[in-house]
Coordinates of C-alpha atoms in Angstrom, one line a residue:
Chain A
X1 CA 117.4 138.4 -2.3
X2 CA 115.3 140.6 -0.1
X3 CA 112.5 139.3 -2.4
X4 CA 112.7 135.2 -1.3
X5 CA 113.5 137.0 2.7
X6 CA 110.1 138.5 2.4
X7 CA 108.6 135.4 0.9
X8 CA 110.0 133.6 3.7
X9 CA 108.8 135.9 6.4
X10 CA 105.6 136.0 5.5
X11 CA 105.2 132.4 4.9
X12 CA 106.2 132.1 8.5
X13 CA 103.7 134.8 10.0
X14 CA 101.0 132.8 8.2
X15 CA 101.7 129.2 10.2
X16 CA 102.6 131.2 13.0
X17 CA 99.1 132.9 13.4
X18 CA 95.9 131.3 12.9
X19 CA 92.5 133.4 12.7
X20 CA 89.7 131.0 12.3
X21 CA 86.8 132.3 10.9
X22 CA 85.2 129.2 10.0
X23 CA 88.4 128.2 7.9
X24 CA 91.7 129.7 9.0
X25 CA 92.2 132.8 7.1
X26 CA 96.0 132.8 7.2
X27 CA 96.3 129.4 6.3
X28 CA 99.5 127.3 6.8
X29 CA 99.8 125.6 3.4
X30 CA 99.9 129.4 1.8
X31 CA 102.8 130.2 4.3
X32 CA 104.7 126.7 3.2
X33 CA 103.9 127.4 -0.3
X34 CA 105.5 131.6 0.0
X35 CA 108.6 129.7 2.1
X36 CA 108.8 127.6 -1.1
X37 CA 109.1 130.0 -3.6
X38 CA 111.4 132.0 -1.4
X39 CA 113.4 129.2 -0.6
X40 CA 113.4 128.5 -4.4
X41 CA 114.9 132.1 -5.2
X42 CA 117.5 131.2 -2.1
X43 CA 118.6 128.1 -4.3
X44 CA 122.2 128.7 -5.7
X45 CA 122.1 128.7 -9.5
X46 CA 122.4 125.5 -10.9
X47 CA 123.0 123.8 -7.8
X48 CA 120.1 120.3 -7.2
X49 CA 117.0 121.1 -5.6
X50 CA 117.9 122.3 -1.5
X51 CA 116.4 119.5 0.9
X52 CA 114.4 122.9 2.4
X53 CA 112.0 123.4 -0.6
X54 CA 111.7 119.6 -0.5
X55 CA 110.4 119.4 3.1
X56 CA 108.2 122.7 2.4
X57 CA 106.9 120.9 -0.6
X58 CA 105.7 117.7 1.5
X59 CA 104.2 120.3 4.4
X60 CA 102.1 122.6 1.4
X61 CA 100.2 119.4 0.9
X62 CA 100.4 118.0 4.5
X63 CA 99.1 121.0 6.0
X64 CA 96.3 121.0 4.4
X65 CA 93.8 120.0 7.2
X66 CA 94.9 122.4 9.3
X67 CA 92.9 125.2 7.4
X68 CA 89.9 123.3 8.6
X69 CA 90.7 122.0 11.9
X70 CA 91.0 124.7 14.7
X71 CA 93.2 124.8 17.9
X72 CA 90.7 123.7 19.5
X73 CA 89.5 120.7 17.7
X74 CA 93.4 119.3 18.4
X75 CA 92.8 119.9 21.7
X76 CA 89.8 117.5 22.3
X77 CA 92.0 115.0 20.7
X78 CA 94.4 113.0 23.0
X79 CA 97.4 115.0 21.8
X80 CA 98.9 112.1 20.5
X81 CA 97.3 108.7 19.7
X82 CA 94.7 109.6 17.9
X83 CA 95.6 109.5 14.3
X84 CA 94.8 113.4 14.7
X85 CA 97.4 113.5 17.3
X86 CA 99.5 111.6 15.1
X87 CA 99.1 113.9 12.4
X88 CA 99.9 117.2 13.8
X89 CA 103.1 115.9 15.7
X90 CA 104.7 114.6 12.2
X91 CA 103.4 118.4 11.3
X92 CA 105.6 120.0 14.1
X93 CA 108.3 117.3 13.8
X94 CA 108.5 118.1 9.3
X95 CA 108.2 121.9 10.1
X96 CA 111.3 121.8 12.6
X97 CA 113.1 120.0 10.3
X98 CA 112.0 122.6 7.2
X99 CA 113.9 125.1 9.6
X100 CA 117.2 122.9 10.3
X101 CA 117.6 123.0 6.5
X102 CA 116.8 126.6 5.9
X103 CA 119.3 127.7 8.7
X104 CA 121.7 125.7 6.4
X105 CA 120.6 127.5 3.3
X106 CA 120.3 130.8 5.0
X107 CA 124.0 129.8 6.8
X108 CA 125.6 130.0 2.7
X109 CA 123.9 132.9 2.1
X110 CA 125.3 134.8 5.1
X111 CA 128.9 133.6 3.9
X112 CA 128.7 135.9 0.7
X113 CA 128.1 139.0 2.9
X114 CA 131.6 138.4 4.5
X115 CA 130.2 139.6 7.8
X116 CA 132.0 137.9 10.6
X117 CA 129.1 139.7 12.9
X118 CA 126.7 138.2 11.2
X119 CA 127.7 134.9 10.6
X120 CA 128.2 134.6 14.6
X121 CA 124.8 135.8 14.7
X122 CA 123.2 133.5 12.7
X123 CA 125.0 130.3 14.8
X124 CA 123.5 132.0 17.7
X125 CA 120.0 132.1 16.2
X126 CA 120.4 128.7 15.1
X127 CA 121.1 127.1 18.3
X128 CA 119.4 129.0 20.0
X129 CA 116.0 127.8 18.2
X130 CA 117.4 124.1 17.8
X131 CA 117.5 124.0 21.6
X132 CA 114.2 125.4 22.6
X133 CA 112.5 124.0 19.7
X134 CA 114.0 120.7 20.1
X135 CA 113.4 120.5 23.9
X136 CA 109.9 121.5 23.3
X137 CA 109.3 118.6 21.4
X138 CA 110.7 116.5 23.4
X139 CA 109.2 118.2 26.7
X140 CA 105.4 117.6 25.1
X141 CA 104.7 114.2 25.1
X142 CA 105.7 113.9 28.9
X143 CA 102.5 116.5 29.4
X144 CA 100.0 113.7 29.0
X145 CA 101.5 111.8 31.9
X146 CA 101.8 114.3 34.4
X147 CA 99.2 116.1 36.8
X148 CA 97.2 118.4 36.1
X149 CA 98.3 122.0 37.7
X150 CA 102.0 120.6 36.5
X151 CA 101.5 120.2 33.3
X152 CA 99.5 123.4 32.8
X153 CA 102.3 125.3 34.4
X154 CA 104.8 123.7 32.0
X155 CA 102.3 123.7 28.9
X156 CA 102.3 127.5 29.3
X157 CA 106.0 127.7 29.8
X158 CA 107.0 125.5 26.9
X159 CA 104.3 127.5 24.6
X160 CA 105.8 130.7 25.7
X161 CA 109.5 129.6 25.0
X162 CA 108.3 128.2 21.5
X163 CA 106.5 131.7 20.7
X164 CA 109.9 134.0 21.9
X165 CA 111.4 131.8 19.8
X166 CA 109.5 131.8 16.6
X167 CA 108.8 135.3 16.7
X168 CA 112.5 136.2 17.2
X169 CA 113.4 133.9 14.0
X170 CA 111.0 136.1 12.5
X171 CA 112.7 139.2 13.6
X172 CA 115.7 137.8 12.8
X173 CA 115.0 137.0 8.7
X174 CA 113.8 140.2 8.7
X175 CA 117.5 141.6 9.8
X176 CA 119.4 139.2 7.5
X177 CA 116.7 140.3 5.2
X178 CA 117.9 144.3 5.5
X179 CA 121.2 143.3 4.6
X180 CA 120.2 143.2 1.3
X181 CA 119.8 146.5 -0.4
X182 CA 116.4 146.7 -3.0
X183 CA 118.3 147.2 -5.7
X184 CA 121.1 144.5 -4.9
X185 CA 120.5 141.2 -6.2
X186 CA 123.2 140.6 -3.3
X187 CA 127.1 140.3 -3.3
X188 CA 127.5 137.1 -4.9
X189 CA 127.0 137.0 -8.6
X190 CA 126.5 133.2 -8.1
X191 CA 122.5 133.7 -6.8
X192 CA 119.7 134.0 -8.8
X193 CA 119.3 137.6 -10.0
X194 CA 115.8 138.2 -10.1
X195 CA 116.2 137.7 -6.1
Chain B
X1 CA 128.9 119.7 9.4
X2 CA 128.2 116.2 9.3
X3 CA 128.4 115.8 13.1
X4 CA 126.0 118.2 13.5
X5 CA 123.4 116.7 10.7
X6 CA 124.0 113.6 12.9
X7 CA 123.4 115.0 16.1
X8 CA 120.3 117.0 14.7
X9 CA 119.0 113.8 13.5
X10 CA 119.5 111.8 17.1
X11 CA 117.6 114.4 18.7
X12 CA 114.7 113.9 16.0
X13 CA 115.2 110.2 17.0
X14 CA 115.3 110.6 20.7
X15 CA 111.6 112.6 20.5
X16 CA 110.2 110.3 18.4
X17 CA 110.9 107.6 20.8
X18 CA 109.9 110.2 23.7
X19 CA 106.6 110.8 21.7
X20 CA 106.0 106.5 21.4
X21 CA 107.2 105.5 25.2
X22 CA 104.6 108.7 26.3
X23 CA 101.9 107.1 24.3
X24 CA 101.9 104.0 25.5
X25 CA 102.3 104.6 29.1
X26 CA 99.3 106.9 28.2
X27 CA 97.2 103.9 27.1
X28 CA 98.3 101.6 29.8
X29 CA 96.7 104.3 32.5
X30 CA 93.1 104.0 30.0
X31 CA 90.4 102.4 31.2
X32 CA 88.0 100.6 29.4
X33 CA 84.9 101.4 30.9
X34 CA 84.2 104.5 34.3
X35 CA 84.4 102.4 37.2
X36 CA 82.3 103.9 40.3
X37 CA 83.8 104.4 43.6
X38 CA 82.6 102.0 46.4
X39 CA 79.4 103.6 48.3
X40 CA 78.3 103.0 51.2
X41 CA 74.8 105.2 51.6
X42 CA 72.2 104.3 53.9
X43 CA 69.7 106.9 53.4
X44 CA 66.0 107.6 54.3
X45 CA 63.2 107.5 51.5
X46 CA 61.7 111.3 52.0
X47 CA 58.4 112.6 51.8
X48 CA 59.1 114.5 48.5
X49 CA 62.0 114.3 47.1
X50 CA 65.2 111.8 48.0
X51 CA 68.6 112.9 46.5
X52 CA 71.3 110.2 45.8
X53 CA 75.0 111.0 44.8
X54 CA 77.0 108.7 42.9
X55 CA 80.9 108.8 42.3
X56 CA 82.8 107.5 38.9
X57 CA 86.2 107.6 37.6
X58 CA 86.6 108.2 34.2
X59 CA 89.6 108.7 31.5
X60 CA 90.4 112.4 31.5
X61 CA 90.3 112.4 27.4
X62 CA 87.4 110.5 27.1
X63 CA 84.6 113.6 27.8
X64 CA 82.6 110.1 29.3
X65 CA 79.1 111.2 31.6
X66 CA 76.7 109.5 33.4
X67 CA 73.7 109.7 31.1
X68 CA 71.5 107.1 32.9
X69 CA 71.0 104.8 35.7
X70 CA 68.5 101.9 36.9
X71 CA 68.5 99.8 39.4
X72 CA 65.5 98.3 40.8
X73 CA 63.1 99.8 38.6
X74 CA 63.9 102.7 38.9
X75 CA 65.2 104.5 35.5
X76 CA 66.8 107.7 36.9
X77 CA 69.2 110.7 34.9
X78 CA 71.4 112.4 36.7
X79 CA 70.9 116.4 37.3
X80 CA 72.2 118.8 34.9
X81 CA 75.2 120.6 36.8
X82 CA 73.2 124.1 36.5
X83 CA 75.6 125.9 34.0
X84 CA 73.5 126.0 31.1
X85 CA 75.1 128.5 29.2
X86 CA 78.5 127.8 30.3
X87 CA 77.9 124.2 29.0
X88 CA 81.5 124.4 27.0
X89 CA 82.0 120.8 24.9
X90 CA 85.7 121.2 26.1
X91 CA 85.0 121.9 30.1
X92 CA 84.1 119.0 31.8
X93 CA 82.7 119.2 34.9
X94 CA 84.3 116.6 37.5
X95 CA 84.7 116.8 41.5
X96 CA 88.4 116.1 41.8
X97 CA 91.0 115.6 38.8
X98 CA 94.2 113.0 38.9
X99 CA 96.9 112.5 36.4
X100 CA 94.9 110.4 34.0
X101 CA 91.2 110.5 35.6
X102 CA 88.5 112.3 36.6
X103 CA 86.6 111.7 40.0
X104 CA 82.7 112.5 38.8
X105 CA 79.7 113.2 40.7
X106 CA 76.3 112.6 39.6
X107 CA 73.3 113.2 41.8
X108 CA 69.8 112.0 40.9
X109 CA 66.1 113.3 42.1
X110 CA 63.8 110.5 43.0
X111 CA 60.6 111.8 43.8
X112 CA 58.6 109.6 46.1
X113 CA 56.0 108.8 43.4
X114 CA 58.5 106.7 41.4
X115 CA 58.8 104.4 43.9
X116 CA 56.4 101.1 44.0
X117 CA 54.7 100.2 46.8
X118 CA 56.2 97.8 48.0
X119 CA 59.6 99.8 47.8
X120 CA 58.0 102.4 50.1
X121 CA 57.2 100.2 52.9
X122 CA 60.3 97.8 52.3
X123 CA 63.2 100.2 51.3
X124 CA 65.6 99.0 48.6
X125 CA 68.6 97.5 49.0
X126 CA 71.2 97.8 46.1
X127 CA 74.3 96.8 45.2
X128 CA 74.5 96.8 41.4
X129 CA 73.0 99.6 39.0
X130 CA 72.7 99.1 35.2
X131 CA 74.7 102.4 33.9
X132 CA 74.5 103.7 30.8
X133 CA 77.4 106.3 30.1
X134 CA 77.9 108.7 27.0
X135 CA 78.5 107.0 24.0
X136 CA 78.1 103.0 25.3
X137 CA 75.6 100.7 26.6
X138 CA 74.2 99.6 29.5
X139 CA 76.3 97.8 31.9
X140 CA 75.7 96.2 35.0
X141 CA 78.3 97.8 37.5
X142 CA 78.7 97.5 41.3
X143 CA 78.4 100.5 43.2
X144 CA 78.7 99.1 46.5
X145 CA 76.3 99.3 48.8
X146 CA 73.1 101.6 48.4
X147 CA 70.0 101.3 51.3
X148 CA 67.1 103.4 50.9
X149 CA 65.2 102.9 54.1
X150 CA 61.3 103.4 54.3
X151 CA 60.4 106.6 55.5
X152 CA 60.5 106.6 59.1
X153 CA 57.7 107.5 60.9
X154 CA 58.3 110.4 63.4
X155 CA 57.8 111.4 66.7
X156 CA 58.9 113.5 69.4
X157 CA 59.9 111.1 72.0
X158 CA 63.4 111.8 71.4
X159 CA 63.6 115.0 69.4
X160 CA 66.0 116.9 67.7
X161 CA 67.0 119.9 69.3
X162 CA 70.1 120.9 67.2
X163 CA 73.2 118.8 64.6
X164 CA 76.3 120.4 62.7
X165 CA 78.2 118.8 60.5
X166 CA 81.2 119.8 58.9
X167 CA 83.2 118.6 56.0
X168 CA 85.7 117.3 57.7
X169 CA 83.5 114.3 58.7
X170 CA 82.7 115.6 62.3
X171 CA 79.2 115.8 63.2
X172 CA 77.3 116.5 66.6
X173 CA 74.0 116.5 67.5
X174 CA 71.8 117.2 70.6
X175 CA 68.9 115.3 71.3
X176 CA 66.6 115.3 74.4
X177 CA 63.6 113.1 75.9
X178 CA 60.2 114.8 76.0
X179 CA 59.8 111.8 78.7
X180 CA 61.5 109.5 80.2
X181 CA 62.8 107.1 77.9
X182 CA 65.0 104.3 77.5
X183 CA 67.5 103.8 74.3
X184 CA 67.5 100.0 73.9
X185 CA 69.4 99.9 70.3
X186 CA 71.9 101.7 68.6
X187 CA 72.0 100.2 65.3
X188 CA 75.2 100.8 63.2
X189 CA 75.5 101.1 59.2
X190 CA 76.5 97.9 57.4
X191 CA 78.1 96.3 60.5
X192 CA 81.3 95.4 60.7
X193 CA 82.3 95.9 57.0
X194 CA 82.3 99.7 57.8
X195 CA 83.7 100.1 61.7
X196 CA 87.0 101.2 60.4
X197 CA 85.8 104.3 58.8
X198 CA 83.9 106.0 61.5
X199 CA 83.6 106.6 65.5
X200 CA 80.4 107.2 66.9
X201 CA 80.1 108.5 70.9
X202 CA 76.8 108.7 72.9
X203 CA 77.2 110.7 76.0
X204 CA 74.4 111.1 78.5
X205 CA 75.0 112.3 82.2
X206 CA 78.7 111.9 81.8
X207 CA 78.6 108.7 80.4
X208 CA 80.0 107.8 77.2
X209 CA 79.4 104.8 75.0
X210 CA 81.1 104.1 71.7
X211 CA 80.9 102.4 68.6
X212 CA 83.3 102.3 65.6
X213 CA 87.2 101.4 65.4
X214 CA 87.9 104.7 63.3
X215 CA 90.0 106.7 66.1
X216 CA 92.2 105.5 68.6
X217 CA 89.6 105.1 71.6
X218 CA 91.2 102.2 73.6
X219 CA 89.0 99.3 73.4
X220 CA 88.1 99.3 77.1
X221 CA 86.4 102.4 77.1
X222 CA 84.3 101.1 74.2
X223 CA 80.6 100.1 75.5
X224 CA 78.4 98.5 73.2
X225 CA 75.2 100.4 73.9
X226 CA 72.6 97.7 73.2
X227 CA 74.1 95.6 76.1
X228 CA 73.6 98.5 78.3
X229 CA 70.5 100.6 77.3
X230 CA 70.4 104.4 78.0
X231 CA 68.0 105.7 80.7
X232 CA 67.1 109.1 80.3
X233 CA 64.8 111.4 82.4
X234 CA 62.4 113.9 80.8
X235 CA 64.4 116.5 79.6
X236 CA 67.7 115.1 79.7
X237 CA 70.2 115.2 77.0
X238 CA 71.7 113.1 74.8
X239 CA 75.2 114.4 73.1
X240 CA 76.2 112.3 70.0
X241 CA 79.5 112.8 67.8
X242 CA 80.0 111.2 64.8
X243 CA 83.8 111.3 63.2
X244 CA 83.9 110.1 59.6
X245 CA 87.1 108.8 58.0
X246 CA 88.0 111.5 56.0
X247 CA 90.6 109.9 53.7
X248 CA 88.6 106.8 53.5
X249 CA 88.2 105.7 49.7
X250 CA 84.8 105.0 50.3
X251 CA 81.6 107.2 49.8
X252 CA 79.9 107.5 53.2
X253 CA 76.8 108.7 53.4
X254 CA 75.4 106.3 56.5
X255 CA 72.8 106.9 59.2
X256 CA 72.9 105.2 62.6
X257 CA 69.4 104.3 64.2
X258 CA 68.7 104.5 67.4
X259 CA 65.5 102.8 68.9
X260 CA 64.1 102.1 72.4
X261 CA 60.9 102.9 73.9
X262 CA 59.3 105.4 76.3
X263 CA 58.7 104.2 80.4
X264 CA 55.2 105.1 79.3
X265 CA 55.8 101.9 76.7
X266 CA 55.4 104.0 73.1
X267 CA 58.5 103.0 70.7
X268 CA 60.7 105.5 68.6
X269 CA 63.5 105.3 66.2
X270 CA 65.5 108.5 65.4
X271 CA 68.4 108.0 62.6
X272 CA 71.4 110.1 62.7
X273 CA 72.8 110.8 59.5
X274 CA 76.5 111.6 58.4
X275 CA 77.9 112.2 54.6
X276 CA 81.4 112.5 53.5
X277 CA 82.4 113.8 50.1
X278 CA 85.0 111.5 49.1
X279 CA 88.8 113.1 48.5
X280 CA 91.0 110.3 47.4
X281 CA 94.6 110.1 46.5
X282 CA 96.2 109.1 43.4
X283 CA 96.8 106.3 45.0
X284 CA 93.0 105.7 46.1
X285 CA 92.4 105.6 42.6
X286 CA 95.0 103.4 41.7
X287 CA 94.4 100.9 43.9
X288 CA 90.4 101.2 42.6
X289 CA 91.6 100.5 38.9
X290 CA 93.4 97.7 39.9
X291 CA 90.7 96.0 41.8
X292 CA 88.5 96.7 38.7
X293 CA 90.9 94.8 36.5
X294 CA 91.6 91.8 38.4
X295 CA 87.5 91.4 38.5
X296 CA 87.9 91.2 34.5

């Protein structure tokens, strides 16, 4: 279990930051590929394939451009539009929805610990990145059609929310993460035991 | 559960059709092609070196520049902007930035040489330039209205003693008569297509004379001065203020001419120059690419 947690994390600290020397050397499709497997050693025995390793599955592939194509190349584009554009908004749209079924997986998991406290933490977690997440998607497209100082007092709001956000989702696998002792394959005998 | 999958999903929905209404109002606010603003520059040919600004409006997301210009003849490329090494692909240089658009400047060196002859003694009047921007070709595309007087030839009969200008369109300048003199003609810039956007005042010995509709000088203290010409003695003064319309959407840069001759029976002509940098309003520019596309 802390296994896939740590697979998870660190897929998520690779999308989350990009170094670009030439290519970029934490490159998203590794990160989708290590939420993947983790997500695969999440999976409850015997149970179909979970919709999350699905959607992380379709990003390993449709990431791929990104380990080419720098921050700054997106931003000469006309952030949406261009097929460019296009591209990386159905990128941020999959990767939100990648989290709304992981919160679902990781919501079962955090059942078998029998922890009220951190059942009630996880629901806060969860709506908590739903609604900032959400609203910054929704918030983005409506940068293009505002002025100038505006939307670069907003950009840098809505980019600073998205990064609280993401890094405290982090933080947080990495608590649910802790609740799992090394040797523990966890407290349910129904997950897979080499987790 | 199932509420929430639903209501997850309406959300995904909602920005999706966020991310498609966003996008097209986006494309509606594109233009085609830059359109420049309408100038109205009446400028002298100089001995070395005469300097012309043009104003365009281009899409914000386009990274469009003036690359070239001719009109008459004359081929010209506009000035680099000076910041060689700060020459970022993703900074674009512009004079004043809108929700879509970007109000550019572009200034040109002509150097007197480039002129022909019979430009030099003739001037050149101009009202359409073939402009060649990054990435498309030529097109023929009015500008307004560009003069480029001959050089005048100068003498001290009325002389210069001291102007300011300031860039809120007021401008002042002292001139006095090295004999006597009388001012027969003040000629104004491009008639009565500009009177709105300026106010010119000739004062000598307490007497003032006007021209222009631009502030809110009744119209009986208005006194066309080539109906009454000035007299001045040797040494007298002559004050003249110029107010420009500072939120007109126009580019002025215009001269006013005045010409009369010395007692003695020698002619002059001094030009007095005043130059606005245009600020416009989103509104300005609006009502600019709306005019452009009912022309189409």
């Amino acid at each position: 279990m802390r296994v896939a947690f740590k697979y998870i994390i660190i897929g998520f600290l690779l999308i989350l930051f990009d170094i670009h020397v030439f290519i970029d050397i934490l490159p998203d499709p590794v990160g989708y590929l290590m939420i993947f497997i983790g997500t695969r050693k999440l999976e409850f025995k015997g149970s179909s394939t979970h919709p999350t390793s699905v959607v992380a599955s379709i990003l390993i592939f449709a990431s791929l451009p990104t380990i080419f194509l720098d921050a700054q190349f997106f931003s000469q584009q006309v952030s949406i539009g261009e097929w460019w554009g296009i591209y990386r908004n159905v990128l941020s749209l999959l990767d939100i929805i990648l989290v709304y079924f992981l919160f679902q997986l990781i919501k079962d998991v955090v059942k078998t610990l029998n922890s009220f406290e951190l059942i009630r933490k996880t629901e806060k977690m969860y709506k908590w990145y739903m609604i900032v997440m959400l609203t910054v998607l929704f918030i983005q497209p409506f940068l293009l059609n505002i002025n100038g100082q505006a939307a670069i007092g907003l950009m840098l709001l809505v980019v600073a929310c998205a990064l609280i956000t993401q890094i405290s989702f982090i933080f947080f696998l990495r608590n649910i993460q802790k609740q799992f002792t090394p040797s523990s394959p966890g407290k349910g005998d129904k997950f897979n035991i080499e987790a | 559960m199932s509420v929430k999958k639903y209501w997850f999903w309406i959300v995904i929905s909602t920005i999706i059709i966020s991310w498609f209404g966003n996008t097209l109002y986006f494309k509606s606010k594109q233009l085609d092609a830059p359109i420049f603003l309408t100038h109205y520059i009446n400028l002298n040919i100089e001995e070395e070196v005469t300097y012309l600004s043009l104003y365009y409006i281009t899409n914000k997301t386009d990274f469009t520049e003036l690359q070239q210009i001719q009109m008459e003849g004359l081929t010209l490329y506009p000035q680099n902007n000076g910041f060689f090494f700060m020459n970022d692909q993703n900074q674009q240089q512009y004079h004043q930035e809108f929700t879509h658009h970007y109000l550019k400047k572009a200034t040109f060196e002509i150097h007197k040489d480039q002129f022909n002859a019979k430009q030099l003694k003739d001037g050149l009047e101009i009202e359409k330039i073939e402009a060649v921007f990054s990435q498309s070709p030529s097109k023929s595309m009015p500008v307004g209205q560009i003069h480029m007087n001959p050089n005048e030839v100068r003498n001290d009969l009325l002389r210069n003693d001291r102007s300011s200008g300031s860039s809120n369109g007021d401008f002042q300048s002292n001139h006095s008569a090295s004999e006597a003199l009388t001012i027969t003609e003040l000629i104004l810039p491009f008639g009565k297509q500009l009177e709105k956007e300026y106010e010119i005042k000739l004062t000598h010995n307490h007497q003032s004379y006007f021209a222009g509709t631009f502030t809110n000088t009744t119209v009986s203290n208005r006194y066309p001065v080539n109906k009454q010409p000035i007299q001045m003695k040797e040494n007298d003064t002559l004050l003249t203020k110029i107010q420009l319309n500072t939120k007109s959407n126009k580019v002025l840069n215009i001269q006013f001419i005045l010409r009369g001759q010395s007692n003695s029976g020698k002619k002059f002509q001094t030009s007095i120059n005043a130059y606005l940098e245009p600020y416009l309003t989103q509104s300005d520019i609006n009502s600019y690419i709306e005019r452009a596309s009912e022309v189409k």
